[in-house]
CSV table of C-alpha atoms in Angstrom, one decimal:
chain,number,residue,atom,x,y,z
A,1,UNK,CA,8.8,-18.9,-3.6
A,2,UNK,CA,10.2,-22.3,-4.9
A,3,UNK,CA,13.6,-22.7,-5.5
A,4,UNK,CA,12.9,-21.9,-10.2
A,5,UNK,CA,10.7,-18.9,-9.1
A,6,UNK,CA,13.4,-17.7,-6.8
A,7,UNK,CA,16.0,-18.5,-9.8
A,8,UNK,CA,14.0,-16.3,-11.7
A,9,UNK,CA,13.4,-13.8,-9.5
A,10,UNK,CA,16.8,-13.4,-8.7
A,11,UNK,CA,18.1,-13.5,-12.8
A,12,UNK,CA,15.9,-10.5,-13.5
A,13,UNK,CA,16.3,-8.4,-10.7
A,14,UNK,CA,20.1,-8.6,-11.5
A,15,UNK,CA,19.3,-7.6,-15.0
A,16,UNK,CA,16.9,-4.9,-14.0
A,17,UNK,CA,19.9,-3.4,-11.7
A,18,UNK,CA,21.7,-2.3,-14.9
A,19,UNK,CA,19.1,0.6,-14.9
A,20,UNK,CA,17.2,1.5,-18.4
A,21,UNK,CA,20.6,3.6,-19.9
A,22,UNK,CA,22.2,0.3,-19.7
A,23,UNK,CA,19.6,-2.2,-20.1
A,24,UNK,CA,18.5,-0.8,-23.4
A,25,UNK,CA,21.6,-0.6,-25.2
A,26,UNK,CA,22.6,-4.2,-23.9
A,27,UNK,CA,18.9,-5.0,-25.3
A,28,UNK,CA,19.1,-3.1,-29.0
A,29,UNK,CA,22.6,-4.8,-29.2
A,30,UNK,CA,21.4,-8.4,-28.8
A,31,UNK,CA,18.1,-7.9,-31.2
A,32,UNK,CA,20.8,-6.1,-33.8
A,33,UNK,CA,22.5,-9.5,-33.8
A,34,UNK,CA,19.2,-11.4,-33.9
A,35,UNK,CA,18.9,-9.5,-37.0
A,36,UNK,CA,22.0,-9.7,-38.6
A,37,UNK,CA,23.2,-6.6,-38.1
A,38,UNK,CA,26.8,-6.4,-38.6
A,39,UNK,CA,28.9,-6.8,-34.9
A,40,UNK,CA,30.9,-3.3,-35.0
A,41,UNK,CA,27.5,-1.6,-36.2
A,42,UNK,CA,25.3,-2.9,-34.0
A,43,UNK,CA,27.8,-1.7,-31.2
A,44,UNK,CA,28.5,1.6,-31.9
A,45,UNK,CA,24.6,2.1,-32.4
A,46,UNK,CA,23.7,0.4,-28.7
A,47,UNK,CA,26.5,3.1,-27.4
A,48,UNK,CA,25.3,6.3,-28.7
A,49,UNK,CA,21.6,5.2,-28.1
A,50,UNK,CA,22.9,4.7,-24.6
A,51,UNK,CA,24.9,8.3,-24.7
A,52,UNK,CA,21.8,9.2,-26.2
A,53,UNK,CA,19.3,8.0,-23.1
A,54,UNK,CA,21.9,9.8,-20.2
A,55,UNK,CA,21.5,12.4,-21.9
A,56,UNK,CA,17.8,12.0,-22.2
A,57,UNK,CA,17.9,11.1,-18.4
A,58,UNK,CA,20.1,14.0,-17.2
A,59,UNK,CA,17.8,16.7,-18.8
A,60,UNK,CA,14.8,14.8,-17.2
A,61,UNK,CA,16.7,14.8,-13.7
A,62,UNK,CA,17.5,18.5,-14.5
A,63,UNK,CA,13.9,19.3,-14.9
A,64,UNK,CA,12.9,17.4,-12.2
A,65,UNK,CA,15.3,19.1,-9.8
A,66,UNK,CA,13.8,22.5,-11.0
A,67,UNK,CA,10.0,21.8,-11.0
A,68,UNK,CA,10.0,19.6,-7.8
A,69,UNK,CA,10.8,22.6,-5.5
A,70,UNK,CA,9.1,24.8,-7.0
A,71,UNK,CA,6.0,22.9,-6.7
A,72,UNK,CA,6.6,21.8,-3.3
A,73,UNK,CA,6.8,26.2,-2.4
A,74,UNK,CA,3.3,26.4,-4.4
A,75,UNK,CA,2.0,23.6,-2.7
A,76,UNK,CA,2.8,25.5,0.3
A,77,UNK,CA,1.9,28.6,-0.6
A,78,UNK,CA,-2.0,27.4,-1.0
A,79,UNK,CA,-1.9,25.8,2.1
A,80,UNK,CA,-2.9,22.2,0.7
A,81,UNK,CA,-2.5,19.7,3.2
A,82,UNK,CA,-4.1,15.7,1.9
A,83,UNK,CA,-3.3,12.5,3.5
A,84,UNK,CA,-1.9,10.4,0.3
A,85,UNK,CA,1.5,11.6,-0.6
A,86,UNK,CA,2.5,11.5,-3.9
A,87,UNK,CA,5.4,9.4,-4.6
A,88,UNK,CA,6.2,9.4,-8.0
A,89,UNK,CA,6.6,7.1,-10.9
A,90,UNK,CA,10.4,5.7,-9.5
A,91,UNK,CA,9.4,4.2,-6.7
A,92,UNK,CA,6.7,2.9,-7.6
A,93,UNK,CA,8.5,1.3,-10.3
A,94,UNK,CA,10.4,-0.3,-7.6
A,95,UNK,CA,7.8,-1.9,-6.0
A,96,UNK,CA,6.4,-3.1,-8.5
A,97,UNK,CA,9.5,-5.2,-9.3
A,98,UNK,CA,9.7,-6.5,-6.2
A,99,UNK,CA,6.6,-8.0,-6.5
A,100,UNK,CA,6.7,-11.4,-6.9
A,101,UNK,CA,4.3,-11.3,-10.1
A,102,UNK,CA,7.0,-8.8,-12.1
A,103,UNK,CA,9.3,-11.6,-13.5
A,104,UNK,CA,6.3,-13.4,-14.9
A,105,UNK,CA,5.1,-10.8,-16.3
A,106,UNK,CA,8.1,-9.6,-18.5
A,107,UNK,CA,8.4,-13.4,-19.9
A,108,UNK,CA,4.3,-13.3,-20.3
A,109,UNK,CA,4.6,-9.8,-22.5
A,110,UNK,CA,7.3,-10.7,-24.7
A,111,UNK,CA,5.6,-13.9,-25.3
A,112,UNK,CA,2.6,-12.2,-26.1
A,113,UNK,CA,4.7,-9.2,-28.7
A,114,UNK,CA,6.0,-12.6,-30.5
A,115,UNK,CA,2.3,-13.7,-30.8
A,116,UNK,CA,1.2,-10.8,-31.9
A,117,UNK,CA,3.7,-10.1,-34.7
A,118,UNK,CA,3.3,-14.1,-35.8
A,119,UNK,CA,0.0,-13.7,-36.2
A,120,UNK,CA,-0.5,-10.3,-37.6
A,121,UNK,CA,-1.9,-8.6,-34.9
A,122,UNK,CA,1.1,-5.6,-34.3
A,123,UNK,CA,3.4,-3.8,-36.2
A,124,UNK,CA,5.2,-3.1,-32.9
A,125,UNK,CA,8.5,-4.4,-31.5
A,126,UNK,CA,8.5,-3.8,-28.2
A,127,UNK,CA,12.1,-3.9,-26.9
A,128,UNK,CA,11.7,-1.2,-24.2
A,129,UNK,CA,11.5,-4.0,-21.5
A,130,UNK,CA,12.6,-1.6,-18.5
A,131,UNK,CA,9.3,-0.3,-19.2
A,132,UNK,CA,7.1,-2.8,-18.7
A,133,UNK,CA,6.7,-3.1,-15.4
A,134,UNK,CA,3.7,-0.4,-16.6
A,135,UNK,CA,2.0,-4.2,-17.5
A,136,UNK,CA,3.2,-5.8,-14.5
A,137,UNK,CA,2.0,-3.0,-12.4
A,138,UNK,CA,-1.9,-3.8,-13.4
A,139,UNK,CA,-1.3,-7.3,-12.9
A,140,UNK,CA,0.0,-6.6,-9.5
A,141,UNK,CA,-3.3,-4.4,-8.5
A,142,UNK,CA,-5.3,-6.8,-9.3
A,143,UNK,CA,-3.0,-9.8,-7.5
A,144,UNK,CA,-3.1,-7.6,-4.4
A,145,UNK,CA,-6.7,-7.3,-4.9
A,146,UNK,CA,-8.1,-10.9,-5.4
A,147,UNK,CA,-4.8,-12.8,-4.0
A,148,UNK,CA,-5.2,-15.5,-7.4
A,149,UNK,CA,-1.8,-15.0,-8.8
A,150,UNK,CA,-3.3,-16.2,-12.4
A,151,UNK,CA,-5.6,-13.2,-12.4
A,152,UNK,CA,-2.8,-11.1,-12.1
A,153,UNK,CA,-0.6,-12.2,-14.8
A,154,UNK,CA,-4.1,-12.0,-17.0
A,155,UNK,CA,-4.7,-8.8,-16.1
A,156,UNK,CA,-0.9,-7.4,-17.0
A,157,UNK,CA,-2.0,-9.5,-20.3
A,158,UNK,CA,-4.8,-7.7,-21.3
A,159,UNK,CA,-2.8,-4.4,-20.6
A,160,UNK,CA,0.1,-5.2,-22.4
A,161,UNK,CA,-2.0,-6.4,-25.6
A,162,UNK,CA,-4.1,-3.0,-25.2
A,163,UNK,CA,-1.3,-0.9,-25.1
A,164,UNK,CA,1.2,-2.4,-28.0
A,165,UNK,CA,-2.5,-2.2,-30.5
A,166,UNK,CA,-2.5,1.5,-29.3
A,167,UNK,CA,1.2,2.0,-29.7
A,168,UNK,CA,0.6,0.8,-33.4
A,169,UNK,CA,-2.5,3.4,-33.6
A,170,UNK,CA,-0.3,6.9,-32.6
A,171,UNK,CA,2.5,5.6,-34.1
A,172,UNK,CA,2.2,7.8,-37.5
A,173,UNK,CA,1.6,10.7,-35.6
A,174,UNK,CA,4.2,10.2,-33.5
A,175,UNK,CA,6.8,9.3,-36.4
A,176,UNK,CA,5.6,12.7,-37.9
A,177,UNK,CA,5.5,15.0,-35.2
A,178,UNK,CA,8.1,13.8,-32.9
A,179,UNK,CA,10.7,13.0,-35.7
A,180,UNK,CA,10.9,9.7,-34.8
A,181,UNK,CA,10.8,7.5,-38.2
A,182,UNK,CA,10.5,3.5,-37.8
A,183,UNK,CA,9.6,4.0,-33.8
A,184,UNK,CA,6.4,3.3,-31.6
A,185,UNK,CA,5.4,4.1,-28.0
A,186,UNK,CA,3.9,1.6,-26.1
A,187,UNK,CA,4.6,3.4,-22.8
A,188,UNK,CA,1.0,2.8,-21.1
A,189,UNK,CA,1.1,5.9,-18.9
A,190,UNK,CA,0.9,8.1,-21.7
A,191,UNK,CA,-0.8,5.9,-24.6
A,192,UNK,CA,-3.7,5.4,-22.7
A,193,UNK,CA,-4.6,9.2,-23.3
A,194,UNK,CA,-4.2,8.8,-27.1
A,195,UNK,CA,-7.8,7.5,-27.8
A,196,UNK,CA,-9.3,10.5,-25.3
A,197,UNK,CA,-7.2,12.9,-27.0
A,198,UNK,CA,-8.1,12.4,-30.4
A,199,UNK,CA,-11.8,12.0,-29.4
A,200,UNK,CA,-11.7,15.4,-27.5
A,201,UNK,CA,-9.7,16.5,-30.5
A,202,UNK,CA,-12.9,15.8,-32.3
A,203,UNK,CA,-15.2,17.4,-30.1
A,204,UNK,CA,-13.6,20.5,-30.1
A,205,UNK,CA,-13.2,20.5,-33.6
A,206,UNK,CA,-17.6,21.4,-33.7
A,207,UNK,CA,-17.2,24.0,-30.6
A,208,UNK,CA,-17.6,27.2,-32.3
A,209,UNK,CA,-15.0,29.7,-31.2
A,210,UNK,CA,-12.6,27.3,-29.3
A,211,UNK,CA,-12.2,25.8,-33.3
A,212,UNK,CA,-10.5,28.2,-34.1
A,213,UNK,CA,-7.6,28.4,-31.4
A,214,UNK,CA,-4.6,26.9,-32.6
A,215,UNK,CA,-1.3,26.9,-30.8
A,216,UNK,CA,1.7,24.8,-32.3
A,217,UNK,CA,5.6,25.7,-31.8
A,218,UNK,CA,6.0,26.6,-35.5
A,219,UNK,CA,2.3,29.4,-35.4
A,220,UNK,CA,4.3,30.4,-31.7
A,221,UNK,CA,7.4,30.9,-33.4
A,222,UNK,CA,5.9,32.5,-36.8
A,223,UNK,CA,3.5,34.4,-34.8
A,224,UNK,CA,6.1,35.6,-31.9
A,225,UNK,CA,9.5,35.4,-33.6
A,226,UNK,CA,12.5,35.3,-31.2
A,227,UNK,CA,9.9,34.7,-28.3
A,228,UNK,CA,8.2,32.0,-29.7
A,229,UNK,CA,11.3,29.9,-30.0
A,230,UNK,CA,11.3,26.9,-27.4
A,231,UNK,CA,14.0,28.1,-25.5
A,232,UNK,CA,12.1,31.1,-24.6
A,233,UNK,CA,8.8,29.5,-24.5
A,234,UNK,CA,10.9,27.3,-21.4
A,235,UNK,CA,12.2,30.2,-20.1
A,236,UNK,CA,8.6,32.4,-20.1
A,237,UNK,CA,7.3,29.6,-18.5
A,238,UNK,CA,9.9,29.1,-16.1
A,239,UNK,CA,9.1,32.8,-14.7
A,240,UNK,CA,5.8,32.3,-14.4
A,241,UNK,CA,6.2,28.6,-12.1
A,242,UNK,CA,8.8,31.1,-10.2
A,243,UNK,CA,6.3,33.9,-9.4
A,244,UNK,CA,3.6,31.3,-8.7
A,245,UNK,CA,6.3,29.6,-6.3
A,246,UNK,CA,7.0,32.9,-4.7
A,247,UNK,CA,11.0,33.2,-5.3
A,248,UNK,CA,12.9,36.3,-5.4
A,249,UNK,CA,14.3,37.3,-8.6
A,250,UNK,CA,17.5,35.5,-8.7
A,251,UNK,CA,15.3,31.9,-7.9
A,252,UNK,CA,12.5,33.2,-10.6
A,253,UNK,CA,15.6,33.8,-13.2
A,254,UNK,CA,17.7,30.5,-12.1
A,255,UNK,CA,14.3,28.9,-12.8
A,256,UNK,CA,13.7,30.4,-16.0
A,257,UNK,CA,17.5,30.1,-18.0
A,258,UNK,CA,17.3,25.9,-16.1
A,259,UNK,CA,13.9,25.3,-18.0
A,260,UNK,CA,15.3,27.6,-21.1
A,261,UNK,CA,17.5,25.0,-21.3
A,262,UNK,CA,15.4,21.9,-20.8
A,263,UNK,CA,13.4,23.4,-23.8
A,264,UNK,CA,16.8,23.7,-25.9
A,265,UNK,CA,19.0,20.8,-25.0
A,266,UNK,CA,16.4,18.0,-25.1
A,267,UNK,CA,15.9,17.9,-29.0
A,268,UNK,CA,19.2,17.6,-29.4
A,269,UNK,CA,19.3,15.0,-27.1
A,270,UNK,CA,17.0,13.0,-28.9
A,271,UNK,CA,18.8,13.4,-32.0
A,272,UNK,CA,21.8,12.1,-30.5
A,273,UNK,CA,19.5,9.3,-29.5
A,274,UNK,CA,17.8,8.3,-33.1
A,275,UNK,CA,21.2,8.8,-34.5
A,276,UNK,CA,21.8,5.3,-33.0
A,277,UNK,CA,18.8,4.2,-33.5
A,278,UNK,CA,17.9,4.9,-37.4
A,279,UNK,CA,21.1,2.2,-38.2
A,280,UNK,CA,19.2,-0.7,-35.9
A,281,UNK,CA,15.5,0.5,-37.2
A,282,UNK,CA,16.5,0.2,-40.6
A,283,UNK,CA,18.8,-3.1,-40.4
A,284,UNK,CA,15.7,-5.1,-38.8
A,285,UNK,CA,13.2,-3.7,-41.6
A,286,UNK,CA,15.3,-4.8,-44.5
A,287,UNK,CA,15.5,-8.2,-42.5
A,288,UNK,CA,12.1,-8.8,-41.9
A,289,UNK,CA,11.5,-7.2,-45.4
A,290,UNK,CA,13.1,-10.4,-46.5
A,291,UNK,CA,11.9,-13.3,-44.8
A,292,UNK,CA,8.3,-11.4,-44.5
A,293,UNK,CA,7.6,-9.5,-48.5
A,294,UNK,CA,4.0,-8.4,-47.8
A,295,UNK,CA,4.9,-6.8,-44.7
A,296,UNK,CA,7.5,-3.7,-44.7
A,297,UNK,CA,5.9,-1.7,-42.0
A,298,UNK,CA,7.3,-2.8,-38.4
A,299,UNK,CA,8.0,-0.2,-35.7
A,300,UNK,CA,10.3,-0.3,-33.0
A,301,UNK,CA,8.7,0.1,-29.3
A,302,UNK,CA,10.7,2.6,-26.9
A,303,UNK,CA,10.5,4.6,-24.4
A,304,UNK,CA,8.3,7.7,-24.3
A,305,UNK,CA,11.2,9.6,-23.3
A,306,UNK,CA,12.4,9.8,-26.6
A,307,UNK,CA,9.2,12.2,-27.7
A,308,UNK,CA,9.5,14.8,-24.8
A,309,UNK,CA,12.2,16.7,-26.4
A,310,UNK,CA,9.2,17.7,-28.5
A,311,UNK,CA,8.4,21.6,-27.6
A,312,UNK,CA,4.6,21.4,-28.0
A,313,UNK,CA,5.1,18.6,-24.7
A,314,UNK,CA,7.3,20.4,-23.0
A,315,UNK,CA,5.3,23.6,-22.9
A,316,UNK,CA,1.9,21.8,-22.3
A,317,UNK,CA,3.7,19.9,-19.4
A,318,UNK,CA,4.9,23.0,-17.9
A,319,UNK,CA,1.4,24.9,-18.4
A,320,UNK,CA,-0.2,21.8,-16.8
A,321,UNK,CA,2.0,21.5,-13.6
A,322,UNK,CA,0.0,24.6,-11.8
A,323,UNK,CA,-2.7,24.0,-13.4
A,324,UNK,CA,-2.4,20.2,-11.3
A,325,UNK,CA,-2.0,22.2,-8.0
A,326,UNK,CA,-5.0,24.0,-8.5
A,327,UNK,CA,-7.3,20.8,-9.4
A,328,UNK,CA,-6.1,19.4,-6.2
A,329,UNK,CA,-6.9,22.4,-4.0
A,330,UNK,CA,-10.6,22.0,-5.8
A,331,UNK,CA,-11.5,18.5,-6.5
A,332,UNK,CA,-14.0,16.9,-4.4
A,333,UNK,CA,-12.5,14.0,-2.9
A,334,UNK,CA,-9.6,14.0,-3.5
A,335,UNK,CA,-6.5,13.6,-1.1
A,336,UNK,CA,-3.8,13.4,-3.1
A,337,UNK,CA,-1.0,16.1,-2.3
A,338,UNK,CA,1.1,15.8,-5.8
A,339,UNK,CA,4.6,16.7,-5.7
A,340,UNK,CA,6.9,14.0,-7.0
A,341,UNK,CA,5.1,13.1,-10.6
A,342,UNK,CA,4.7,17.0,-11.3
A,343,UNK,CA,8.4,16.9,-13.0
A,344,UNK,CA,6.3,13.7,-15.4
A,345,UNK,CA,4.0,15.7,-16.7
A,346,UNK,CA,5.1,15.9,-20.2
A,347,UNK,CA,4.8,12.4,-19.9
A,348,UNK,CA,1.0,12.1,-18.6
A,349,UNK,CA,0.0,15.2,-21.7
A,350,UNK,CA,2.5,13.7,-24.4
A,351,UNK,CA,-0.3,11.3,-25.9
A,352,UNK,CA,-2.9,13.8,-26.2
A,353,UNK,CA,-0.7,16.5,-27.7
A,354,UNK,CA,0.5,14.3,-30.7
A,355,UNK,CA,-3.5,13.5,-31.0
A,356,UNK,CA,-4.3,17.3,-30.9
A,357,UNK,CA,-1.7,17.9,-34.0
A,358,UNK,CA,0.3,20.0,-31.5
A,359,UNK,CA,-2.2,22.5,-30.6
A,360,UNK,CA,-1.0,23.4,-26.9
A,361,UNK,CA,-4.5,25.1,-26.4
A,362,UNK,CA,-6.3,22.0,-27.2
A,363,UNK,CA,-4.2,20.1,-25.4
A,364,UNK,CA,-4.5,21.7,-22.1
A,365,UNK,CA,-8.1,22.1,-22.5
A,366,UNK,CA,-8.4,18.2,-23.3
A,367,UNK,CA,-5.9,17.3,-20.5
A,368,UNK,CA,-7.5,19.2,-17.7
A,369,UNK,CA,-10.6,16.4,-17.4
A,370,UNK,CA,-7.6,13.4,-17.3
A,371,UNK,CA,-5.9,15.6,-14.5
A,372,UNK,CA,-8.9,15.0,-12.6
A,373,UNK,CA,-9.8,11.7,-13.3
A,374,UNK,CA,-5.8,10.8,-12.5
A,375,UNK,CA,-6.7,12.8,-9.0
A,376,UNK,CA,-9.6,10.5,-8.1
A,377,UNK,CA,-8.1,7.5,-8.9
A,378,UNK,CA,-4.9,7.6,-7.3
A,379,UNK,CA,-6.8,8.8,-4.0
A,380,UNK,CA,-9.1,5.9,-4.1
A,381,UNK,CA,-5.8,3.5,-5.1
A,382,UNK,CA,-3.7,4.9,-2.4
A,383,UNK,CA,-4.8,2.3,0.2
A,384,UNK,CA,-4.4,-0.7,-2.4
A,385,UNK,CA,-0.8,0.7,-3.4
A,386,UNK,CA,0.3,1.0,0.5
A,387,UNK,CA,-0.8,-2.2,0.6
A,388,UNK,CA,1.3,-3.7,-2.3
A,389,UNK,CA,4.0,-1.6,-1.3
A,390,UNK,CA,4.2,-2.9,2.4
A,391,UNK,CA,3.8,-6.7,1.1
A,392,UNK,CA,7.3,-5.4,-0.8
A,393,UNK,CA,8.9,-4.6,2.4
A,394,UNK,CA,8.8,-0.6,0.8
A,395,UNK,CA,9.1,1.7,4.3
A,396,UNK,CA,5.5,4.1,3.8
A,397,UNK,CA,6.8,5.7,7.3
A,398,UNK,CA,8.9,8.4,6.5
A,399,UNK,CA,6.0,9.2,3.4
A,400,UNK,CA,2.9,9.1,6.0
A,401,UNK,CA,0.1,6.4,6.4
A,402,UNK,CA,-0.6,6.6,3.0
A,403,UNK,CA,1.4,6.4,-0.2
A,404,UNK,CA,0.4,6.8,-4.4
A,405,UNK,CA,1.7,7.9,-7.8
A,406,UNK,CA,-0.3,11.3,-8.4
A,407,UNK,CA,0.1,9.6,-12.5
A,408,UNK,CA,0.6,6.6,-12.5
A,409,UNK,CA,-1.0,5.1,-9.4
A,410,UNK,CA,-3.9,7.7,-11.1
A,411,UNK,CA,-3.8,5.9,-14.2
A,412,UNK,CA,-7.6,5.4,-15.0
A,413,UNK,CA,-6.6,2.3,-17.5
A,414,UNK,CA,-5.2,0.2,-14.9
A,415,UNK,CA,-7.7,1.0,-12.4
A,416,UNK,CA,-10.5,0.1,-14.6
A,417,UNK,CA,-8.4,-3.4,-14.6
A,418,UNK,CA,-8.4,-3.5,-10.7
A,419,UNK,CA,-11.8,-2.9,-10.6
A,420,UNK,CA,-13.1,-5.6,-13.0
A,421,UNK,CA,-11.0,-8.3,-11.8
A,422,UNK,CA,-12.1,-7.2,-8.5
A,423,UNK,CA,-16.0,-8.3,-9.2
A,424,UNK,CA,-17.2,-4.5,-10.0
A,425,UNK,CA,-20.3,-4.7,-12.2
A,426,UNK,CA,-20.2,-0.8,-12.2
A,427,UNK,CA,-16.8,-1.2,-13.8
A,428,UNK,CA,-17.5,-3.8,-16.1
A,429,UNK,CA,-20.1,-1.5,-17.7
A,430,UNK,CA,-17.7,1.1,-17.6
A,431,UNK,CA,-15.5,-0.9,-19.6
A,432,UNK,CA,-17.7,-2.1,-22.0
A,433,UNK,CA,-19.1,2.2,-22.4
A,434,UNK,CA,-15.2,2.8,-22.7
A,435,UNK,CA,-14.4,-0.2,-25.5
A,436,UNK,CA,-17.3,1.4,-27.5
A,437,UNK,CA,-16.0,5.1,-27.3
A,438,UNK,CA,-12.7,3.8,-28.4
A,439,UNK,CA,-13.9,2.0,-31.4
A,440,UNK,CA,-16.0,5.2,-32.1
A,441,UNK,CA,-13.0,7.3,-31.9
A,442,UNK,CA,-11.3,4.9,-34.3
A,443,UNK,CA,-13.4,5.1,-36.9
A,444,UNK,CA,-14.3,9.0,-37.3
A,445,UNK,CA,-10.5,9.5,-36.9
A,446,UNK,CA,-8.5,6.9,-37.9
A,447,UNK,CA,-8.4,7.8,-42.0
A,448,UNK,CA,-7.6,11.3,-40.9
A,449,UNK,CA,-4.4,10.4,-38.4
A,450,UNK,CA,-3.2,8.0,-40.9
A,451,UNK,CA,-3.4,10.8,-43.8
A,452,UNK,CA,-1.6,13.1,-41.7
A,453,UNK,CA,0.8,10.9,-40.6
């Protein structure tokens, strides 16, 4: 690197360092400034939307410390033994910033959110800039791939533009069943499944019988009483990932009261959360209200995190997380042994559930397909991805000869990036089939979402 690359390097790895509960309140404080939010307000709601994202984060770690095992001991249990080991979405956040294109890319993506807003093209503020290193991620694929360091930075271009238009798409849904008024989600590993979600939403909307099978928290709850409430929903769940995992019964009932929990503490969580943010979303509305009359409808772009404390996700995650086990045990060709991202799969299912109107059956029946796909992909990325993690100095030898993210190295969006840049004709039909689909899906179901939003 020269010595303004370095500079840069250097500035935002320091900055990255805080970690996203810190980063993110220092961020929302700034922009509340920008936006002439009054000093003492704009502090106190940076603080309790950073109380609001340990808390967020703790029940996440909680979750993951529960799941992880147990998945590892059904893992076991099946005998399943594949080369690529699953490292999950932390690490290989991590080296992805260290790649050299990562700085680039964040200046590059909030250049291109400013474009976009100037000129129309996004409702979307996109402040959640721990995140994108989801965009500097495809840019480093396809950097890896060809070596033309412009490429790159085109490619996490194309994905950031993608993903903030999407972000705009869900966003009524999401405001409407995830309680989050004013917000987007321009998280690519789970807005990417929007578009298949509402288009298998549609599908199954003409299968006779499966029509007709509706699963939301509130029919659960109406249909079940006490033991259709989330808590117990978590806790049901939780036995069932304890039997499958082969514990006794005290590690099947310290399973199930741990995910009870999840299922109870994380809304309230969130609350805690938009409590902060409502203050911030509503001060840079009235501003741009203001200076910009005909437009009154921005959104503010955070983290998916902040829609998993839904229950229809939680449960659909959990449902999924065997379900992912047993794909892996069947799938032809694959060699991906998932472990680590099992604890994200609320994450990788959140997209499609919103898009399903919070039918869980839907949802697992639509998400099954992806699970595959993801499977596939990450098997045939996991030599490009221990590739980009040894150019980062990342040690693969403790993890094996070689390493992937069961969901987001899986991630067929970013893959179908790779694959383009690299020169694949097959793929640039694919993507062309794919654009078409979308723009299908957006016109026999846009009026609809919109409506219900």
């Amino acid at each position: 690197m020269d010595g303004l690359t370095q500079t840069l390097y250097d500035i935002v790895q320091y900055i990255l360092g805080f970690g996203a509960t810190v980063m993110l309140p220092l961020v929302i404080f700034v922009l509340a400034l920008v936006f002439r939010i009054k000093p003492a307000k704009a502090f106190r709601s940076a603080l309790v939307v950073g109380i609001g994202f340990v808390g967020v984060f703790a029940i996440f770690s909680l979750m993951g410390e529960q799941i992880g095992p147990a998945a590892q001991a059904i893992v076991e249990r099946t005998g399943l033994s594949l080369p690529a080991v699953d490292l999950g979405w932390a690490p290989l956040s991590a080296i992805t910033w260290g790649s050299p294109i990562a700085p680039f890319a964040i200046v590059l993506t909030l250049l291109i959110n400013l474009v976009m807003l100037a000129v129309k093209w996004t409702k979307t503020i996109d402040i959640d800039i721990w995140n994108y290193w989801h965009f500097a991620f495809a840019g480093c694929l396809v950097y890896v791939a060809t070596g033309n360091f412009a490429l790159g930075l085109l490619g996490s271009a194309i994905a950031a533009v993608i993903i903030i238009k999407i972000a705009d798409w869900c966003a009524p849904l999401v405001q409407k069943y995830c309680n989050l008024p004013g917000i987007s989600l321009p998280t690519l590993s789970s807005a990417v499944f929007f578009p298949i979600g509402l288009l298998g939403n549609w599908i199954l909307d003409k299968v006779p019988g499966i029509n007709k099978l509706h699963a939301d928290p509130e029919t659960i709850q109406k249909r079940f009483g006490i033991f259709g409430e989330p808590m117990m929903v978590g806790f049901m769940l939780g036995m069932l990932l304890g039997l499958l995992a082969g514990y006794d019964f005290k590690g099947v009932l310290a399973l199930a009261i741990n995910l009870g929990a999840v299922m109870y503490i994380l809304p309230r969580m969130v609350r805690i959360l938009m409590d902060g943010l409502i203050p911030i979303s509503d001060g840079v509305k009235d501003f741009m209200a203001r200076r910009f009359p005909d437009r009154a409808d921005f959104y503010i772009g955070l983290d998916i995190a902040v829609a998993i404390g839904n229950p229809a996700i939680i449960s659909t995650g959990l449902l999924l997380t065997p379900i992912a086990i047993l794909l892996a045990f069947l799938v032809p060709g694959n060699q991906t042994l998932p472990v680590a991202d099992l604890s994200n799969m609320a994450v990788f299912c959140s997209m499609i559930v919103v898009a399903c109107n919070q039918n869980i059956v839907r949802a697992v029946i639509i998400a099954i397909p992806c699970l595959i796909g993801d499977l596939l992909v990450c098997s045939a990325a996991a030599p490009l991805i221990t590739q980009l993690a040894t150019s980062v100095g990342y040690d693969t030898s403790a993890s094996g000869s070689l390493v992937t993210a069961f969901l987001d190295g899986g991630n067929p969006f970013r893959y179908l990036i790779y694959q383009v840049f690299s020169g694949n004709i097959v793929a640039a039909v694919v993507a062309v089939i794919v654009a078409v689909l979308v723009a299908f899906t957006w016109r026999v179901t846009h009026r609809q979402a919109y409506m219900e939003g």
